[in-house]
Coordinates of C-alpha atoms and ligand atoms in Angstrom, one line a residue:
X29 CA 121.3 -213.6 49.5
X30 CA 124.1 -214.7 47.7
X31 CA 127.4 -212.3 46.9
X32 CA 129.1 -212.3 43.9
X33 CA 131.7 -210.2 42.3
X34 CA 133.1 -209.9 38.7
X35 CA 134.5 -207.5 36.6
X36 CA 132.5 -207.2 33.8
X37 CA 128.3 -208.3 34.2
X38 CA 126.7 -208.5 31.1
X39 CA 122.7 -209.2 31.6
X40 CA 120.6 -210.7 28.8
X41 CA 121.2 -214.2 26.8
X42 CA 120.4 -212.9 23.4
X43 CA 122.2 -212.3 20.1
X44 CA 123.8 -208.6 21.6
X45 CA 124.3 -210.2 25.1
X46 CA 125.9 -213.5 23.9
X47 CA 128.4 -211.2 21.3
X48 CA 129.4 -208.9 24.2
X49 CA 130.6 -211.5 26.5
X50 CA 131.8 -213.4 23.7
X51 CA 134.0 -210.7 22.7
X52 CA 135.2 -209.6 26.6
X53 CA 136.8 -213.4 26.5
X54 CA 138.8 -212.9 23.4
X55 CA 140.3 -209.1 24.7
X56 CA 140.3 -208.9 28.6
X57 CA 143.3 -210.3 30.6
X58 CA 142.1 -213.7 31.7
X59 CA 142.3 -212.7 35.6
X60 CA 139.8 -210.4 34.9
X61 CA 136.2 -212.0 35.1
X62 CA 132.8 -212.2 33.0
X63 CA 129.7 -212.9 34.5
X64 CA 126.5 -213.5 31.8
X65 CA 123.1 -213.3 33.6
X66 CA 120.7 -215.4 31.2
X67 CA 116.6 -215.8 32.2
X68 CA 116.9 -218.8 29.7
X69 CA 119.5 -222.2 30.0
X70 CA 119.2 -221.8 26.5
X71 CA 121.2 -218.4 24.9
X72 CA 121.1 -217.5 21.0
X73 CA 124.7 -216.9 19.3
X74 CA 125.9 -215.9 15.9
X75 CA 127.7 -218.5 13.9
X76 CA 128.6 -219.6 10.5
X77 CA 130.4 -216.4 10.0
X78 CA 130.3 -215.6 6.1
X79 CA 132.0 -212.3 5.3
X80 CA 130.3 -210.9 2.3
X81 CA 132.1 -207.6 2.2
X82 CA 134.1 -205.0 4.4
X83 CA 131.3 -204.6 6.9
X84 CA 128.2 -207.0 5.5
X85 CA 128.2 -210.6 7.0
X86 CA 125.5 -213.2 6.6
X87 CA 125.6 -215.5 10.1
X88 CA 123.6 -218.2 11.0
X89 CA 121.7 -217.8 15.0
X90 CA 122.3 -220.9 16.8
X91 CA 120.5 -221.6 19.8
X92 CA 123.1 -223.2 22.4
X93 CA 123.0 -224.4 25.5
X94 CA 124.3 -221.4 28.2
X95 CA 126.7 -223.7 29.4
X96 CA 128.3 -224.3 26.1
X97 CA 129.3 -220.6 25.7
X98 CA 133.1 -220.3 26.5
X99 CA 134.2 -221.6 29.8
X100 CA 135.5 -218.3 31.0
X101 CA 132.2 -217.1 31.0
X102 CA 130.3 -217.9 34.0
X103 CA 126.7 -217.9 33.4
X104 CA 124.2 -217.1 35.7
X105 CA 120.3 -218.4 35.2
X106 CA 118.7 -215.6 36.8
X107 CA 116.6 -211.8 36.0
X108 CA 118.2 -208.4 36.8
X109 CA 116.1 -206.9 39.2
X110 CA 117.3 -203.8 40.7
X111 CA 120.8 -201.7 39.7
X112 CA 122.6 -199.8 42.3
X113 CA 124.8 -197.9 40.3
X114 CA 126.1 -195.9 43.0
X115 CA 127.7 -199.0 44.6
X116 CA 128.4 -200.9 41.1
X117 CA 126.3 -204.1 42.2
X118 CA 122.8 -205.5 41.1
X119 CA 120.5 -207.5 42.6
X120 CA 118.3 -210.4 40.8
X121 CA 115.1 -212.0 41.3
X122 CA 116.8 -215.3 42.7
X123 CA 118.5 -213.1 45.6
X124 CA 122.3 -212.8 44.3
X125 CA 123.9 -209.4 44.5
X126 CA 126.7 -209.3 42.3
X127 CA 129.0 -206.6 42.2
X128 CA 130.5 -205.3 38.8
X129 CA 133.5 -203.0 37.5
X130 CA 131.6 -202.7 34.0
X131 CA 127.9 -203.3 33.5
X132 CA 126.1 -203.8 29.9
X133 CA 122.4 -204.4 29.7
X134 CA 121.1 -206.4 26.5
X135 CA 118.0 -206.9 27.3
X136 CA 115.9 -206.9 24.2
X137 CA 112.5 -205.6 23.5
X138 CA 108.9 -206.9 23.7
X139 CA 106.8 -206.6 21.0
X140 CA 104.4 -203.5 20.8
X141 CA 100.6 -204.0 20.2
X142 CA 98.4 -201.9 18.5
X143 CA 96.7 -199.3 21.0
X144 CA 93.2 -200.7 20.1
X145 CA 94.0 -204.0 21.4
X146 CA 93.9 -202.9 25.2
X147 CA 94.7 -206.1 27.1
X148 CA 92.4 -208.0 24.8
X149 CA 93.7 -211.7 25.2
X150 CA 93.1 -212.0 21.0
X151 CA 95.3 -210.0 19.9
X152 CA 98.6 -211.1 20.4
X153 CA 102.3 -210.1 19.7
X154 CA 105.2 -212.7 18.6
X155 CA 108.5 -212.1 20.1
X156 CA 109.5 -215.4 22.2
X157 CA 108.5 -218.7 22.9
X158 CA 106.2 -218.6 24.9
X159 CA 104.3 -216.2 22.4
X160 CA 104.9 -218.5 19.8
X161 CA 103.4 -221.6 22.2
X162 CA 100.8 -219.0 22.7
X163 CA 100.2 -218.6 18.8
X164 CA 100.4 -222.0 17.9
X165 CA 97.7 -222.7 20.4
X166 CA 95.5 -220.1 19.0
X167 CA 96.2 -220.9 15.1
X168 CA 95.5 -225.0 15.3
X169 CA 92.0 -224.2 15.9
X170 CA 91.2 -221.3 13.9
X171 CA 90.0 -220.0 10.3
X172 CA 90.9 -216.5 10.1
X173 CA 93.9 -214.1 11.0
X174 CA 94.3 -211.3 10.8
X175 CA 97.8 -209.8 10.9
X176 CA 98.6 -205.8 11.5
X177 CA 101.6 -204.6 11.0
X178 CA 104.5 -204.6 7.9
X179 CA 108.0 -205.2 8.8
X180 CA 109.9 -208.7 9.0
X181 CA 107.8 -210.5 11.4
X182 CA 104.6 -209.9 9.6
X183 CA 106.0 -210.3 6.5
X184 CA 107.1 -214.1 7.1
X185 CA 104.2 -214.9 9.0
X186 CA 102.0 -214.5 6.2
X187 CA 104.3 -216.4 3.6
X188 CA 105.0 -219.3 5.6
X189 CA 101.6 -219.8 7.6
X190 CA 98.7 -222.7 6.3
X191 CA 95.7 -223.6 6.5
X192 CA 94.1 -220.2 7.6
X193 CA 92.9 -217.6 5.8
X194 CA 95.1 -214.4 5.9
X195 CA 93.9 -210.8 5.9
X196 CA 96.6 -208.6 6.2
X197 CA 96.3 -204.9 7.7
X198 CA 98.9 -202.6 6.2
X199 CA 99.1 -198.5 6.8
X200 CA 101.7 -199.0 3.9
X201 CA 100.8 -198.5 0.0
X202 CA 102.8 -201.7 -0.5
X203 CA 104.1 -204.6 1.5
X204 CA 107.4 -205.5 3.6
X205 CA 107.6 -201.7 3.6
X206 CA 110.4 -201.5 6.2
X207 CA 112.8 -203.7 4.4
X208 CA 111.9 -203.0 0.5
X209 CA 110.4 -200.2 -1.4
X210 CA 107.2 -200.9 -4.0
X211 CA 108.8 -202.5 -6.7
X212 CA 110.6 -205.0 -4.4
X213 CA 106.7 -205.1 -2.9
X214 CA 105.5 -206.4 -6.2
X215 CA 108.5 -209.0 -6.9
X216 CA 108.0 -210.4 -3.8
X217 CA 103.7 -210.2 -3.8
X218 CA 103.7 -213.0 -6.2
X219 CA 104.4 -214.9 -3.8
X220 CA 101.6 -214.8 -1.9
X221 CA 99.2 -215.5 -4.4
X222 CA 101.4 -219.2 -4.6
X223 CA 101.6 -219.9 -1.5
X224 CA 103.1 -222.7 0.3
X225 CA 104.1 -223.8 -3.7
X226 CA 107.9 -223.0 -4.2
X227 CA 109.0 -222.4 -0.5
X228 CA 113.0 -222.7 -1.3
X229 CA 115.7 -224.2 1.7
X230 CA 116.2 -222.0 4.3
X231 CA 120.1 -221.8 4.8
X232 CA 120.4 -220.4 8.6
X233 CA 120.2 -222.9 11.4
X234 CA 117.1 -223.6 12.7
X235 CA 117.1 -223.9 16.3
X236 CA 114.7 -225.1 19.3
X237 CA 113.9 -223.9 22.8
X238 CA 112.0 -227.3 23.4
X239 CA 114.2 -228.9 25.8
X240 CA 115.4 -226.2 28.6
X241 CA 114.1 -222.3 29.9
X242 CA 113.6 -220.6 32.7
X243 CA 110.1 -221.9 33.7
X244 CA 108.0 -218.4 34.9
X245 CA 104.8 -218.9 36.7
X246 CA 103.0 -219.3 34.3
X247 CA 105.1 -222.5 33.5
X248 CA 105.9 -221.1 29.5
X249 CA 109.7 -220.2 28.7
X250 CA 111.2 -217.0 28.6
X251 CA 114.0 -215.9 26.2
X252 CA 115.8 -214.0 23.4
X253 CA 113.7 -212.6 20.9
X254 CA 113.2 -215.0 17.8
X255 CA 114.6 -214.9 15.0
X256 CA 113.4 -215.2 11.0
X257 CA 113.2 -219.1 11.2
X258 CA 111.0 -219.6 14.4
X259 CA 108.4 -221.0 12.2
X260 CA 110.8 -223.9 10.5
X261 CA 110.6 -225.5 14.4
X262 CA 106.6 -225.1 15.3
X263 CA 103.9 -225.9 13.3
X264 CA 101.9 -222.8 12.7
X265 CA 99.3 -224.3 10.3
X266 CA 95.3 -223.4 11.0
X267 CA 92.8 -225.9 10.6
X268 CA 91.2 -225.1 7.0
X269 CA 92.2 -227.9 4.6
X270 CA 91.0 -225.8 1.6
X271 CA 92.1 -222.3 2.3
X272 CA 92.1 -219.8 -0.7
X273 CA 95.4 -219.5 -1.5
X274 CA 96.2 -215.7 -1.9
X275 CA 97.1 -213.7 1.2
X276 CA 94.1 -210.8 1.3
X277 CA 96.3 -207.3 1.7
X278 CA 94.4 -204.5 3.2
X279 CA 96.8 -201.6 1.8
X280 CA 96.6 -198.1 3.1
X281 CA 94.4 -199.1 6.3
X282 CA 94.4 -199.1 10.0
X283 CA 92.9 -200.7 12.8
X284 CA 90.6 -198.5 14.1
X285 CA 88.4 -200.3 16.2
X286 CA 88.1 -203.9 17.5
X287 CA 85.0 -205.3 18.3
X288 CA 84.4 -208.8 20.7
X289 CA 81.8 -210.8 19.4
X290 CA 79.7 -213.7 21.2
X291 CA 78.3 -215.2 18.1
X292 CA 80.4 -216.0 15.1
X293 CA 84.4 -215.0 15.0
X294 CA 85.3 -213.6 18.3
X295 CA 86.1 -210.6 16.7
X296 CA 85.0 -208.0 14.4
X297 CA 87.8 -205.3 13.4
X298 CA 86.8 -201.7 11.8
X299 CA 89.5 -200.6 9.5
X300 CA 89.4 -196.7 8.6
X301 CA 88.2 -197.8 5.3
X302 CA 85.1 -198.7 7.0
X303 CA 85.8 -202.3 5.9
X304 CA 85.2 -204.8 8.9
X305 CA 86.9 -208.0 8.8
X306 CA 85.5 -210.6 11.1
X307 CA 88.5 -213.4 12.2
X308 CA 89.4 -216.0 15.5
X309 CA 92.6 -213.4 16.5
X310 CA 95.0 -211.0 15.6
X311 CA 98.7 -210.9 15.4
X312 CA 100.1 -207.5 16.0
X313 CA 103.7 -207.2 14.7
X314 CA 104.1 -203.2 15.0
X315 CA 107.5 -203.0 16.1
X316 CA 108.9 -203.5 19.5
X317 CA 109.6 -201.7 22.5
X318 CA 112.8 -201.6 24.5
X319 CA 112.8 -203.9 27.3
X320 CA 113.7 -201.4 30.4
X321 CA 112.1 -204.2 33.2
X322 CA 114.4 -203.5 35.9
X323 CA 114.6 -200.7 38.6
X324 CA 118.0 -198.1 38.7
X325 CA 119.1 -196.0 42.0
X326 CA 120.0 -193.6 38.9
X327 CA 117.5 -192.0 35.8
X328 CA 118.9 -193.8 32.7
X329 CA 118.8 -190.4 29.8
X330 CA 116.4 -192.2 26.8
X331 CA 116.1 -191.8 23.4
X332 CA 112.7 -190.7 21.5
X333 CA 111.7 -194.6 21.5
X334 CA 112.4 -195.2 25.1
X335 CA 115.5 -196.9 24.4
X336 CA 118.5 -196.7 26.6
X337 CA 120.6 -193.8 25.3
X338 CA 123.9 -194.3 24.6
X339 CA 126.8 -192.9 22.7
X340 CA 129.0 -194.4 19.6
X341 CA 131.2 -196.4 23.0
X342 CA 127.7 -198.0 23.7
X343 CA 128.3 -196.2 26.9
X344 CA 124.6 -194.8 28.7
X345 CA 124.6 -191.9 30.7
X346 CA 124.9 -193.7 34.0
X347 CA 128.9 -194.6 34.5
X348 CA 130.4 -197.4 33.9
X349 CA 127.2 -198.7 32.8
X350 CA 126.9 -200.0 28.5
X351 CA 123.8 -201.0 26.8
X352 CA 123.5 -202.8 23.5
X353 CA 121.3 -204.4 21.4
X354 CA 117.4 -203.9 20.6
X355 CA 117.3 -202.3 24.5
X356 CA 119.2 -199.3 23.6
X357 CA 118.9 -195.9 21.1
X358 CA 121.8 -195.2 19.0
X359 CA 122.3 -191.8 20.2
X360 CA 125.5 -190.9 18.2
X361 CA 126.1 -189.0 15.8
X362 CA 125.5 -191.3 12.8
X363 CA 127.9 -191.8 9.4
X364 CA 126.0 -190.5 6.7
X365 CA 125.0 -194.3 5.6
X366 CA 124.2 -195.1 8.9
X367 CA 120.9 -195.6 10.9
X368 CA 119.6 -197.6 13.6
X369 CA 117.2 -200.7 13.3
X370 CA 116.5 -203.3 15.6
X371 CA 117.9 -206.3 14.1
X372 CA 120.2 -209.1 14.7
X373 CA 123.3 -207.6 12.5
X374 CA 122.9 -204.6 14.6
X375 CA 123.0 -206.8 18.0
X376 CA 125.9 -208.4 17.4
X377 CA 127.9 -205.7 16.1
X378 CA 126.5 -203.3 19.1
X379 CA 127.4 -206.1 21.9
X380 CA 130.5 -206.2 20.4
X381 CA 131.3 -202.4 20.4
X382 CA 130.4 -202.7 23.9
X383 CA 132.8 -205.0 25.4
X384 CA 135.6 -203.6 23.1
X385 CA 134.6 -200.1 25.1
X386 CA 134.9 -202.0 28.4
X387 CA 137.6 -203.4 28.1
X388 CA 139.7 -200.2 26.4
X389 CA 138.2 -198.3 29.8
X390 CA 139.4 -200.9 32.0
X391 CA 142.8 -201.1 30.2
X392 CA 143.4 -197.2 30.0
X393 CA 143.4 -197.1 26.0
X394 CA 141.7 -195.0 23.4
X395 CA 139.7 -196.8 20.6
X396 CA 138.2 -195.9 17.6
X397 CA 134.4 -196.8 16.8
X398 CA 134.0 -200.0 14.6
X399 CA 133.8 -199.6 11.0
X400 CA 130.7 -201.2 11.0
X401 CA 128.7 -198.2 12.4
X402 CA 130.2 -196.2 9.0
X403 CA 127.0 -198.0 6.8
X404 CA 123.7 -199.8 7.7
X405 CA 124.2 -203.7 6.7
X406 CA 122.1 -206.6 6.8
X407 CA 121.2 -210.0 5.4
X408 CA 118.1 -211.7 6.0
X409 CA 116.2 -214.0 4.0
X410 CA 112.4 -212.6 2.9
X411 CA 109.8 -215.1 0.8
X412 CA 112.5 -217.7 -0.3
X413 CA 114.7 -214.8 -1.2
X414 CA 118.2 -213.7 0.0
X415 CA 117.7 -210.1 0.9
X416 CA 120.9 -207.7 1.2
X417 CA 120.7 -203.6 2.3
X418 CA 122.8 -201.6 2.4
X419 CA 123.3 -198.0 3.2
X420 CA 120.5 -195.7 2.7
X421 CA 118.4 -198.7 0.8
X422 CA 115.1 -196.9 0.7
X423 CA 116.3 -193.7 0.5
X424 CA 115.7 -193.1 4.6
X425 CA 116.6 -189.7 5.3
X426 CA 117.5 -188.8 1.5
X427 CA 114.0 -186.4 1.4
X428 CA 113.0 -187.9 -1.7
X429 CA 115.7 -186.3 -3.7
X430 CA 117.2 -189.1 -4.9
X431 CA 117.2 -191.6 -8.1
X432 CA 117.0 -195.0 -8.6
X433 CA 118.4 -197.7 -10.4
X434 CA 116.8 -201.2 -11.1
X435 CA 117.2 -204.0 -12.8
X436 CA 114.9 -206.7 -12.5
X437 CA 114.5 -210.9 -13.3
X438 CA 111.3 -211.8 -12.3
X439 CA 111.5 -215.0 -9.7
X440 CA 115.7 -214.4 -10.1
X441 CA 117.0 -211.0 -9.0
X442 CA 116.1 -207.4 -8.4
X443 CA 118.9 -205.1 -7.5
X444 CA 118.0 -201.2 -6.7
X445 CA 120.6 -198.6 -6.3
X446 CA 119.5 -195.4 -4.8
X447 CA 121.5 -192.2 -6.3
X448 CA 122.2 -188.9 -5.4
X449 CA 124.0 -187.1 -8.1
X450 CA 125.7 -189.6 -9.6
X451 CA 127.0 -191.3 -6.2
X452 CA 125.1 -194.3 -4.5
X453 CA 123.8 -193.9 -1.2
X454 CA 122.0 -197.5 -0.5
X455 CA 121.2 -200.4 -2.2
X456 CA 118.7 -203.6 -2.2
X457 CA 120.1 -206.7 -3.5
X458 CA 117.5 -209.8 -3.4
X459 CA 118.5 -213.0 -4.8
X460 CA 121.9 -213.9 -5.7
X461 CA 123.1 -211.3 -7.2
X462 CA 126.7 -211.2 -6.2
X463 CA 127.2 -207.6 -6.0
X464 CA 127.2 -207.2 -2.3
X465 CA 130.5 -206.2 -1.9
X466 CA 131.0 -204.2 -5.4
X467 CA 127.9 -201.7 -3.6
X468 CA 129.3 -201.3 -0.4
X469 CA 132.7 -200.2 -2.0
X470 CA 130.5 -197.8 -4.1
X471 CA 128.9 -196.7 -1.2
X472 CA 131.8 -196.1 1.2
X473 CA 133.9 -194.4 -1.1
X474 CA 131.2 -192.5 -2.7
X475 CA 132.8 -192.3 -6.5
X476 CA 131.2 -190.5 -9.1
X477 CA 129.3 -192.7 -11.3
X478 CA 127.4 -190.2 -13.4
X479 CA 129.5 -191.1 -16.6
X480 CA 128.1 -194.7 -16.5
X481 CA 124.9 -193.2 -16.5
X482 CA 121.9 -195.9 -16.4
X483 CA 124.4 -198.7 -17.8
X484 CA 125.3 -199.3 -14.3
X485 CA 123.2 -201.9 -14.1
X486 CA 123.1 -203.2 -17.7
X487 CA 123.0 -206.8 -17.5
X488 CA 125.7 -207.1 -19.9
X489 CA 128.1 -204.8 -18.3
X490 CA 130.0 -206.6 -15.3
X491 CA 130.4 -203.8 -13.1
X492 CA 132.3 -206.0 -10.2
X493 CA 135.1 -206.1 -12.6
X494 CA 135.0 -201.8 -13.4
X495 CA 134.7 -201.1 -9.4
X496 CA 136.1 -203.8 -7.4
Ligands
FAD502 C1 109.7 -213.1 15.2 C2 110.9 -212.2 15.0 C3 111.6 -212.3 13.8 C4 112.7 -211.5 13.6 N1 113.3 -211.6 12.4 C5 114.5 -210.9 12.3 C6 115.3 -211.1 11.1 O1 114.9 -211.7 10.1 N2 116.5 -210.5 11.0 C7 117.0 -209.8 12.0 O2 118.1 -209.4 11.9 N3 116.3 -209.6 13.2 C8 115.1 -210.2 13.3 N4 114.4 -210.0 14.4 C9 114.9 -209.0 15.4 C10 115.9 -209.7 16.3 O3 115.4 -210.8 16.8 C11 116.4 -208.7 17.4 O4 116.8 -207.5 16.9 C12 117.5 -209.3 18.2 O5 117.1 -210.5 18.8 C13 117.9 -208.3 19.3 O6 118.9 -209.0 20.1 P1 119.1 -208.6 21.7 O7 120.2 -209.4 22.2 O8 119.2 -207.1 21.8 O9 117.7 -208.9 22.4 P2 117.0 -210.3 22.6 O10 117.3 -211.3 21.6 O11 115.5 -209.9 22.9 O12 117.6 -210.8 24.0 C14 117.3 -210.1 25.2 C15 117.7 -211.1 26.3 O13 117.6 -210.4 27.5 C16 116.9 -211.2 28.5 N5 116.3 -210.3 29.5 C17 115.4 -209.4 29.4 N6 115.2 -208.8 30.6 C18 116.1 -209.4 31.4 C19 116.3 -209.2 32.8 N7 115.7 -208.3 33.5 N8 117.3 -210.0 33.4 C20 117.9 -210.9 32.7 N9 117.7 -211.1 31.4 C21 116.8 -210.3 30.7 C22 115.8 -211.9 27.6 O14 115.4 -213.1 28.2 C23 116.7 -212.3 26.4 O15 117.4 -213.4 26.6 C24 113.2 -210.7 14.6 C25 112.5 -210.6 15.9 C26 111.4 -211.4 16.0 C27 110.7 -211.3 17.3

């Protein structure tokens, strides 16, 4: 067994893990050192900074070599295995021990599967790449998917996947539910009905985990979670050459039952519609769970999702121990526009809380939580479209009492401000719509708009020039 020592041992190569260390370099006192344990040669980072407000920022994720992270970084190739909090060391699967002043797990989650699928190898989850090699596998010789499930992941799948026919299992009234309410729903649905026809560029890197990994037994590759463009780099087109085009959406329905079949499609699924939908496999993209895989001398406190617990420092319950990233549970007390969700932005911006909070403890100063954290933030892209949120964009936690503003250009734009007496609380901007940083000034400073009444959004009314 090896021995190693370091100040500050951050475990986990992804977006929050990558940021934390990333950040340590730039604020400790060089002496001081960073270890990054990694499962994967290959680690994902955040690049392309754009800045699109006070707190929004769209970023490219790169896919870099471990080694080309900054040189005061030592990375480690290896899986956290056991924590010994009383004595501040770990131990990892390859048999170091390493010794720490300041720990921070980033260790992702796994994707959850429905409850029906119970270890049945056809339905499968998408999270890395060796669920993706596992997809592609599946997809190149099949006729029929079906996907459950209505956030990001399935949301993409379905707009960029070929040669298959799609059903689509959604508890939802309407689609993309977790990003967009049911008007955006609609703007984007025509999409699916044209499918594959007006794809536009994708502007974020694309990346590739083809060439390096961390082989596990099963020789496949372990690593970060993907990200939105995993499909740009694999093919994930079926084997139909004349597949209706339209996506088939099965609103308002679950899975209830799933049936294995020896003659025909493998499977048979029973929605609680009683519809059945025959199909080769399923792709279960409802949600994730937080990757907890290693073993602690100490009981970690949890949030309701099983996430690591930990407060606005990123700090769990166990000392000198941090957590950021998908792993953990936000369990401060929130800003009024603020809320958790497992995303990249919120990675980043966690792993970097984290390391500012180590490195304050180590250095005997107070800080002040990120201003960030004051409003949810986020910029993905969603069928062709740039999609911005902000703040309380679907009226989470608002109880229905709220109003909404909307101006829409079919194929161009559709911009939805959510109101509470006259103050906006969260807003969805989809195209290019240049208003990011007009809402989140709205938002954070929460000024009365009531006297502009439903001309806020009149096309002909530049209100960047009335707010900024
Ligand atoms: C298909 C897909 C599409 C997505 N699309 C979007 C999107 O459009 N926009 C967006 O913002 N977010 C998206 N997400 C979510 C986003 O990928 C996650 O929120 C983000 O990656 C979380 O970063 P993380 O660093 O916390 O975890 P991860 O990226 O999962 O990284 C965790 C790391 O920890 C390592 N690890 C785990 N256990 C151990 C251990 N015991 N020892 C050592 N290392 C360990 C893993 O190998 C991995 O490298 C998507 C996710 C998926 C799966």
């Amino acid at each position: 067994m090896s021995e190693i020592s370091c100040t500050y041992l951050v475990v986990g190569g992804g977006i929050a893990g990558v940021s934390c260390a990333e950040t340590l370099v730039v604020l400790v006192d060089p002496k001081d050192s960073i270890i990054l344990i990694t499962e994967s040669s290959l680690v994902k980072a955040a690049t392309n900074l754009v800045p699109l407000g006070k707190v929004l920022t769209k970023f490219d994720v790169q896919e870099k070599s471990a080694e080309s992270l900054n040189r005061n970084i030592q990375v480690i190739e290896d899986q956290l295995l056991n924590i010994e909090s009383e004595s501040h060391a770990v131990t990892t699967v390859n048999g170091n021990r390493i010794s720490y002043r300041y720990l921070c797990l980033c260790t992702g989650a796994r994707p959850k599967l429905i409850d029906q699928a119970k270890g049945n190898p056809n339905v499968i989850g998408i999270r890395d790449t060796e669920s993706v090699q596992e997809f592609q596998k599946r997809v190149k010789n099949a006729t029929r998917l079906a996907v459950v499930g209505n956030g990001g992941i399935a949301s993409e799948l379905v707009y960029e996947i070929s040669g298959i026919e799609v059903h689509w299992v959604i508890k939802d009234e309407y689609i993309s539910s977790t990003f967009v309410d049911s008007g955006a729903a609609r703007f984007f649905q025509e999409r699916l009905t044209t499918r594959g026809e007006q794809k536009s560029i994708v502007k974020r890197m694309r990346y590739s985990e083809e060439t390096a990994g961390t082989s596990t037994s099963s020789g496949a590759k372990r690593g970060a979670a993907l990200g939105p463009d995993w499909h740009r780099t694999v093919d994930i087109s079926g084997k139909l050459e004349n597949v209706p085009d339209a996506v088939k959406i099965h609103h308002k329905v679950e899975i209830e039952e799933i049936v294995e079949q020896t003659d025909g499609f493998p499977l048979k699924l029973r929605l609680s519609n009683g519809e059945q939908i025959e199909c080769d496999f399923v792709v279960s993209a409802t949600g994730v769970v937080p990757s907890r895989n290693f073993m602690c001398d100490q009981e970690f406190q949890l949030g309701p999702d099983g996430g690591l617990f930990v407060n606005w420092e990123m700090a769990t319950s166990v000392q000198d121990i941090y957590a950021a990233g998908d792993v953990c549970y936000a369990g401060w007390e929130h800003a009024p526009h603020w809320f958790q969700m497992r995303l990249w932005t919120q990675a980043r911006q966690m792993g970097a809380m984290a390391a500012r909070s180590m490195a304050a403890k180590r250095a005997g100063e107070t800080i002040y939580q990120d201003f960030c954290f004051e409003m949810f933030n986020h910029v993905t892209q969603l069928f062709g479209y740039q999609v911005v949120l902000l703040g309380r964009y679907n009226g989470q936690g608002l109880n229905d009492k709220y109003e909404v503003l909307l101006r829409m250009t079919p194929g161009l734009e559709y911009i939805k401000f959510v109101m509470v007496d006259g103050r906006l609380q969260g807003a969805i901007l989809i195209g290019e719509t240049g208003l990011e940083e007009t809402s989140e000034n709205l938002i954070l400073n929460q000024l009365d708009l009531s006297p502009y009444g439903e001309d806020l959004l009149d096309p002909n009314i530049d209100i960047e020039d009335y707010f900024d």
